mmCIF file of C-alpha atoms in Angstrom:
data_model
loop_
_atom_site.group_PDB
_atom_site.id
_atom_site.type_symbol
_atom_site.label_atom_id
_atom_site.label_comp_id
_atom_site.label_asym_id
_atom_site.label_seq_id
_atom_site.Cartn_x
_atom_site.Cartn_y
_atom_site.Cartn_z
ATOM 1 C CA MET A 223 -4.808 9.491 9.634
ATOM 2 C CA ALA A 224 -8.013 7.632 10.185
ATOM 3 C CA ARG A 225 -8.338 5.586 13.423
ATOM 4 C CA TYR A 226 -11.082 2.937 13.713
ATOM 5 C CA ALA A 227 -10.453 1.856 17.242
ATOM 6 C CA ASP A 228 -9.083 3.033 20.630
ATOM 7 C CA PRO A 229 -5.626 4.789 20.805
ATOM 8 C CA GLY A 230 -2.842 2.458 20.075
ATOM 9 C CA ALA A 231 -4.729 0.749 17.214
ATOM 10 C CA LEU A 232 -3.484 0.724 13.570
ATOM 11 C CA GLU A 233 -3.203 3.894 11.647
ATOM 12 C CA TRP A 234 -5.055 3.648 8.289
ATOM 13 C CA VAL A 235 -4.352 5.697 5.043
ATOM 14 C CA GLU A 236 -7.231 6.562 2.838
ATOM 15 C CA SER A 237 -7.275 8.196 -0.511
ATOM 16 C CA GLY A 238 -9.634 10.755 -2.129
ATOM 17 C CA GLY A 239 -10.738 8.078 -4.568
ATOM 18 C CA GLY A 240 -7.717 7.063 -6.556
ATOM 19 C CA PRO A 241 -5.034 4.537 -5.771
ATOM 20 C CA LEU A 242 -2.663 4.624 -2.807
ATOM 21 C CA ILE A 243 1.143 4.432 -3.520
ATOM 22 C CA ALA A 244 4.164 3.452 -1.414
ATOM 23 C CA VAL A 245 7.184 5.513 -2.516
ATOM 24 C CA PRO A 246 10.715 5.129 -1.155
ATOM 25 C CA GLU A 247 11.611 8.226 0.883
ATOM 26 C CA THR A 248 14.800 8.814 -1.073
ATOM 27 C CA VAL A 249 12.763 9.442 -4.280
ATOM 28 C CA LEU A 250 9.793 11.315 -2.822
ATOM 29 C CA PRO A 251 10.736 14.569 -4.548
ATOM 30 C CA PHE A 252 10.449 12.814 -7.945
ATOM 31 C CA TRP A 253 6.730 11.884 -7.511
ATOM 32 C CA ALA A 254 4.615 14.730 -8.776
ATOM 33 C CA GLY A 255 1.152 13.264 -8.156
ATOM 34 C CA ALA A 256 -1.500 15.097 -10.066
ATOM 35 C CA ASP A 257 0.504 18.339 -9.916
ATOM 36 C CA SER A 258 2.237 18.172 -13.275
ATOM 37 C CA GLU A 259 2.397 20.124 -16.460
ATOM 38 C CA GLU A 260 2.724 16.808 -18.333
ATOM 39 C CA LEU A 261 -0.296 15.453 -20.219
ATOM 40 C CA ASP A 262 0.112 12.158 -18.372
ATOM 41 C CA THR A 263 0.726 12.911 -14.713
ATOM 42 C CA ASP A 264 2.212 10.496 -12.142
ATOM 43 C CA TYR A 265 -1.339 10.246 -10.764
ATOM 44 C CA ASP A 266 -2.716 9.216 -14.167
ATOM 45 C CA ARG A 267 0.029 6.600 -14.510
ATOM 46 C CA ALA A 268 -0.983 5.173 -11.080
ATOM 47 C CA CYS A 269 -4.574 5.080 -12.123
ATOM 48 C CA GLU A 270 -3.603 2.969 -15.207
ATOM 49 C CA VAL A 271 -2.137 0.216 -13.014
ATOM 50 C CA ASP A 272 -4.291 -2.971 -13.729
ATOM 51 C CA GLY A 273 -4.834 -5.370 -10.803
ATOM 52 C CA TYR A 274 -4.107 -5.283 -7.149
ATOM 53 C CA VAL A 275 -0.579 -4.056 -7.359
ATOM 54 C CA GLY A 276 1.939 -2.695 -9.854
ATOM 55 C CA LEU A 277 5.210 -0.911 -9.971
ATOM 56 C CA LEU A 278 5.915 2.570 -11.503
ATOM 57 C CA PRO A 279 9.376 4.022 -12.029
ATOM 58 C CA VAL A 280 10.191 6.993 -9.669
ATOM 59 C CA GLY A 281 13.623 8.554 -9.951
ATOM 60 C CA ASP A 282 16.101 5.721 -9.735
ATOM 61 C CA SER A 283 13.718 3.459 -7.824
ATOM 62 C CA ALA A 284 10.055 2.303 -8.161
ATOM 63 C CA ALA A 285 6.809 2.888 -6.405
ATOM 64 C CA LEU A 286 4.360 0.218 -5.341
ATOM 65 C CA VAL A 287 0.826 1.161 -6.581
ATOM 66 C CA PHE A 288 -2.212 -0.262 -4.787
ATOM 67 C CA GLY A 289 -4.720 -0.677 -7.530
ATOM 68 C CA ASP A 290 -8.262 -2.292 -7.796
ATOM 69 C CA GLU A 291 -9.995 -0.022 -5.223
ATOM 70 C CA PRO A 292 -9.132 2.868 -2.902
ATOM 71 C CA ALA A 293 -9.491 0.871 0.321
ATOM 72 C CA SER A 294 -8.163 2.036 3.656
ATOM 73 C CA THR A 295 -4.708 0.566 4.099
ATOM 74 C CA SER A 296 -2.291 -0.150 6.937
ATOM 75 C CA PHE A 297 0.713 -2.213 7.425
ATOM 76 C CA LEU A 298 1.222 -5.225 9.798
ATOM 77 C CA PRO A 299 5.024 -5.455 10.389
ATOM 78 C CA ASP A 300 4.545 -8.941 12.074
ATOM 79 C CA HIS A 301 3.177 -10.300 8.841
ATOM 80 C CA ALA A 302 5.203 -8.003 6.472
ATOM 81 C CA THR A 303 1.817 -7.332 4.907
ATOM 82 C CA PHE A 304 -0.220 -4.301 3.891
ATOM 83 C CA VAL A 305 -3.924 -4.876 4.944
ATOM 84 C CA ARG A 306 -6.673 -3.315 2.798
ATOM 85 C CA TRP A 307 -9.993 -2.780 4.574
ATOM 86 C CA SER A 308 -12.720 -3.754 2.017
ATOM 87 C CA ALA A 309 -15.514 -4.866 4.439
ATOM 88 C CA ALA A 310 -15.721 -5.512 8.172
ATOM 89 C CA ASN A 311 -17.890 -4.401 11.021
ATOM 90 C CA SER A 312 -14.983 -3.304 13.060
ATOM 91 C CA GLU A 313 -11.064 -3.053 13.017
ATOM 92 C CA ALA A 314 -10.950 -5.793 15.515
ATOM 93 C CA GLU A 315 -12.984 -8.074 13.310
ATOM 94 C CA LEU A 316 -10.839 -7.287 10.380
ATOM 95 C CA LEU A 317 -7.637 -7.999 12.103
ATOM 96 C CA ALA A 318 -8.927 -11.136 13.788
ATOM 97 C CA GLY A 319 -9.414 -12.512 10.280
ATOM 98 C CA VAL A 320 -5.934 -11.760 8.941
ATOM 99 C CA PRO A 321 -4.116 -14.851 10.136
ATOM 100 C CA ALA A 322 -6.706 -17.213 8.383
ATOM 101 C CA ALA A 323 -6.750 -14.828 5.335
ATOM 102 C CA LEU A 324 -2.952 -15.191 5.047
ATOM 103 C CA GLU A 325 -3.130 -19.070 5.243
ATOM 104 C CA THR A 326 -6.002 -19.398 2.744
ATOM 105 C CA ALA A 327 -5.032 -16.650 0.303
ATOM 106 C CA VAL A 328 -4.716 -17.522 -3.410
ATOM 107 C CA TRP A 329 -1.881 -15.133 -4.295
ATOM 108 C CA GLY A 330 -1.802 -13.470 -7.703
ATOM 109 C CA SER A 331 1.179 -13.013 -9.875
ATOM 110 C CA GLU A 332 4.176 -11.603 -8.094
ATOM 111 C CA VAL A 333 6.289 -8.471 -8.763
ATOM 112 C CA ARG A 334 9.796 -7.826 -7.546
ATOM 113 C CA TRP A 335 10.221 -4.473 -5.800
ATOM 114 C CA ARG A 336 13.674 -3.226 -5.049
ATOM 115 C CA VAL A 337 13.657 -0.484 -2.341
ATOM 116 C CA PRO A 338 16.550 1.603 -0.854
ATOM 117 C CA GLY A 339 14.927 1.709 2.479
ATOM 118 C CA PRO A 340 11.836 3.095 4.256
ATOM 119 C CA VAL A 341 8.731 4.007 2.109
ATOM 120 C CA LEU A 342 5.811 6.334 2.612
ATOM 121 C CA LEU A 343 2.255 5.157 1.750
ATOM 122 C CA PHE A 344 -0.069 7.952 0.771
ATOM 123 C CA ASP A 345 -2.711 9.112 -1.876
ATOM 124 C CA SER A 346 -1.003 8.897 -5.310
ATOM 125 C CA ALA A 347 -2.633 12.286 -6.137
ATOM 126 C CA TRP A 348 -0.280 14.159 -3.755
ATOM 127 C CA PRO A 349 3.181 15.166 -4.785
ATOM 128 C CA GLY A 350 5.801 13.313 -2.885
ATOM 129 C CA GLN A 351 7.257 16.470 -1.300
ATOM 130 C CA ALA A 352 3.781 17.081 0.252
ATOM 131 C CA ALA A 353 3.378 13.552 1.553
ATOM 132 C CA GLY A 354 4.691 14.300 4.995
ATOM 133 C CA ARG A 355 2.029 17.018 5.410
ATOM 134 C CA THR A 356 -0.850 14.742 4.309
ATOM 135 C CA GLU A 357 -2.322 11.497 5.567
ATOM 136 C CA HIS A 358 0.480 9.012 5.216
ATOM 137 C CA LEU A 359 2.061 6.015 6.876
ATOM 138 C CA ARG A 360 5.798 5.481 7.046
ATOM 139 C CA VAL A 361 6.859 1.843 6.635
ATOM 140 C CA PRO A 362 10.397 1.181 7.839
ATOM 141 C CA LEU A 363 11.459 -1.422 5.177
ATOM 142 C CA ALA A 364 14.980 -2.562 5.075
ATOM 143 C CA ALA A 365 16.812 -1.973 1.811
ATOM 144 C CA GLY A 366 16.633 -4.852 -0.538
ATOM 145 C CA THR A 367 14.446 -6.589 -3.025
ATOM 146 C CA TYR A 368 11.047 -7.879 -2.107
ATOM 147 C CA MET A 369 8.660 -10.387 -3.707
ATOM 148 C CA VAL A 370 5.295 -8.696 -3.653
ATOM 149 C CA GLN A 371 2.131 -10.776 -3.870
ATOM 150 C CA ALA A 372 -1.500 -9.602 -3.559
ATOM 151 C CA ALA A 373 -4.822 -11.431 -2.667
ATOM 152 C CA TYR A 374 -8.359 -10.559 -1.888
ATOM 153 C CA VAL A 375 -9.780 -12.822 0.783
ATOM 154 C CA GLN A 376 -13.048 -13.302 2.634
ATOM 155 C CA PRO A 377 -12.057 -14.635 6.084
ATOM 156 C CA GLY A 378 -15.564 -14.261 7.531
ATOM 157 C CA PRO A 379 -19.154 -13.972 6.401
ATOM 158 C CA GLU A 380 -19.071 -10.101 6.424
ATOM 159 C CA THR A 381 -15.359 -9.588 6.173
ATOM 160 C CA TRP A 382 -13.405 -8.937 3.086
ATOM 161 C CA VAL A 383 -9.647 -8.013 3.127
ATOM 162 C CA GLY A 384 -6.992 -7.118 0.599
ATOM 163 C CA LEU A 385 -3.540 -8.371 1.415
ATOM 164 C CA VAL A 386 -0.266 -7.337 -0.103
ATOM 165 C CA ARG A 387 2.457 -9.462 1.274
ATOM 166 C CA LEU A 388 6.118 -8.530 1.105
ATOM 167 C CA THR A 389 8.851 -11.226 1.227
ATOM 168 C CA ARG A 390 12.394 -9.986 1.388
ATOM 169 C CA LEU A 391 14.624 -12.029 -1.034
ATOM 170 C CA ALA A 392 18.190 -13.068 -0.254
ATOM 171 C CA SER A 393 20.753 -10.684 -1.781
#
């Protein structure tokens, strides 16, 4: 995983150029990535997602696709938000702008994502069974339904950040 600061800083996941994806651990074997005999691979389906986020069926669940651009992405559990590094001079500068970005964000349309538990964030080109051997980030989500909203915010003159906020809905 990429690290942009001293040890103990956030771990960031990057892609080889395509979208990142968060797949529930329980259905990882059903994500084939770009490794498929089908004409339309899972990776191709992920690349077709229009906008900042979208959902794709995987097994008996769904994966969250991070569209728009292949920005380095991490998760801030205190804010229940995926942070996408679009532009900043340093990790510290980017993270310092997150609270203001969350307050001023103009959230796009929402999707509802039902997860059975923890998810793995990784490059959508990889098959799910290989995700543990590649650059990935495990996000320990509790089982349930989440409202997912995305925004692209400029919290500083040279700082741009993508935000994907998860709000757990009551059962």
